[in-house]
Steps between C-alpha positions, in 0.01 A plus 500: 500500500243394242725623221786289629280189513361572152855538367601171663202324342582642155864389533388154612263473203772610255750250643247220475401596144867494402540156656191366321611646166830315528388172656140434395586326173728242659267453797203445267702243307584326829133501601403364157751216538365419845138489385600296190291716273583449133674771304222713358460856385595745778230568754334158489686337789236590757610273786858625474384862492284449810790332679739782407252774590456350848876472550562857380222632725666334798840643402351849468332469840837403654705749293594725793601199712740346247799691648749417228354156425477423129138559392542251213593221742211594728252494210640172365472346846139616527426361151639160602317501832167599345538240226586231755195588710257481212664208316291248692186634331402312191569691182430340167807441284560801278724333246818689587838333468550480877149364554651149494652567842332501839474843663788418735723381215413813302573729794839342569594498131409866449670621818819300448551516123317809378543727801836357611406475868753294698398153614518594868289813445242301307489241777452769765233678295298181452572350842654187350840332545763583238513132398132510411554814292783326315291186438199703387715700260654183354153347458373819333789516256458131413130558430572801281767309306253220443708238680232460767125474479319812621379474856130422523301810587410470860419734779777538758409368844581845639576839349862534395719647770242433773610337822438123510 
């Protein structure tokens, strides 16, 4: 009995290690975009690494309960949720390219354009109407193109995705 459980745990660990080896680079890049950390030498994007480590730990804890669900989608969803929850905290601007956007604008831009998440899925993930996702994306793109002034840095009235 113990041997069977030990074998199951080894298999689980190998599967997770394989997943991390294939997905960690893209997920770290996504986390770096969300935190708006500037491009620096590898290993210096501390906030993004903390965010990703938390999301991967949650995915590993739920690994046996995924039942065919895509672990990449689960981890990306956890990244977005964790970022949205802590976005209300004040973080000093880090000088990254996306630092000109509010946390909500950054989250929508990264999910929609970089990750390719559908508008309806993004709306459901953040608990916002699809029209608001569309407007936020348009505002974000206009800011990045320089056709709109960056939004003043302000703290959201409530954490992103929280019930009103």
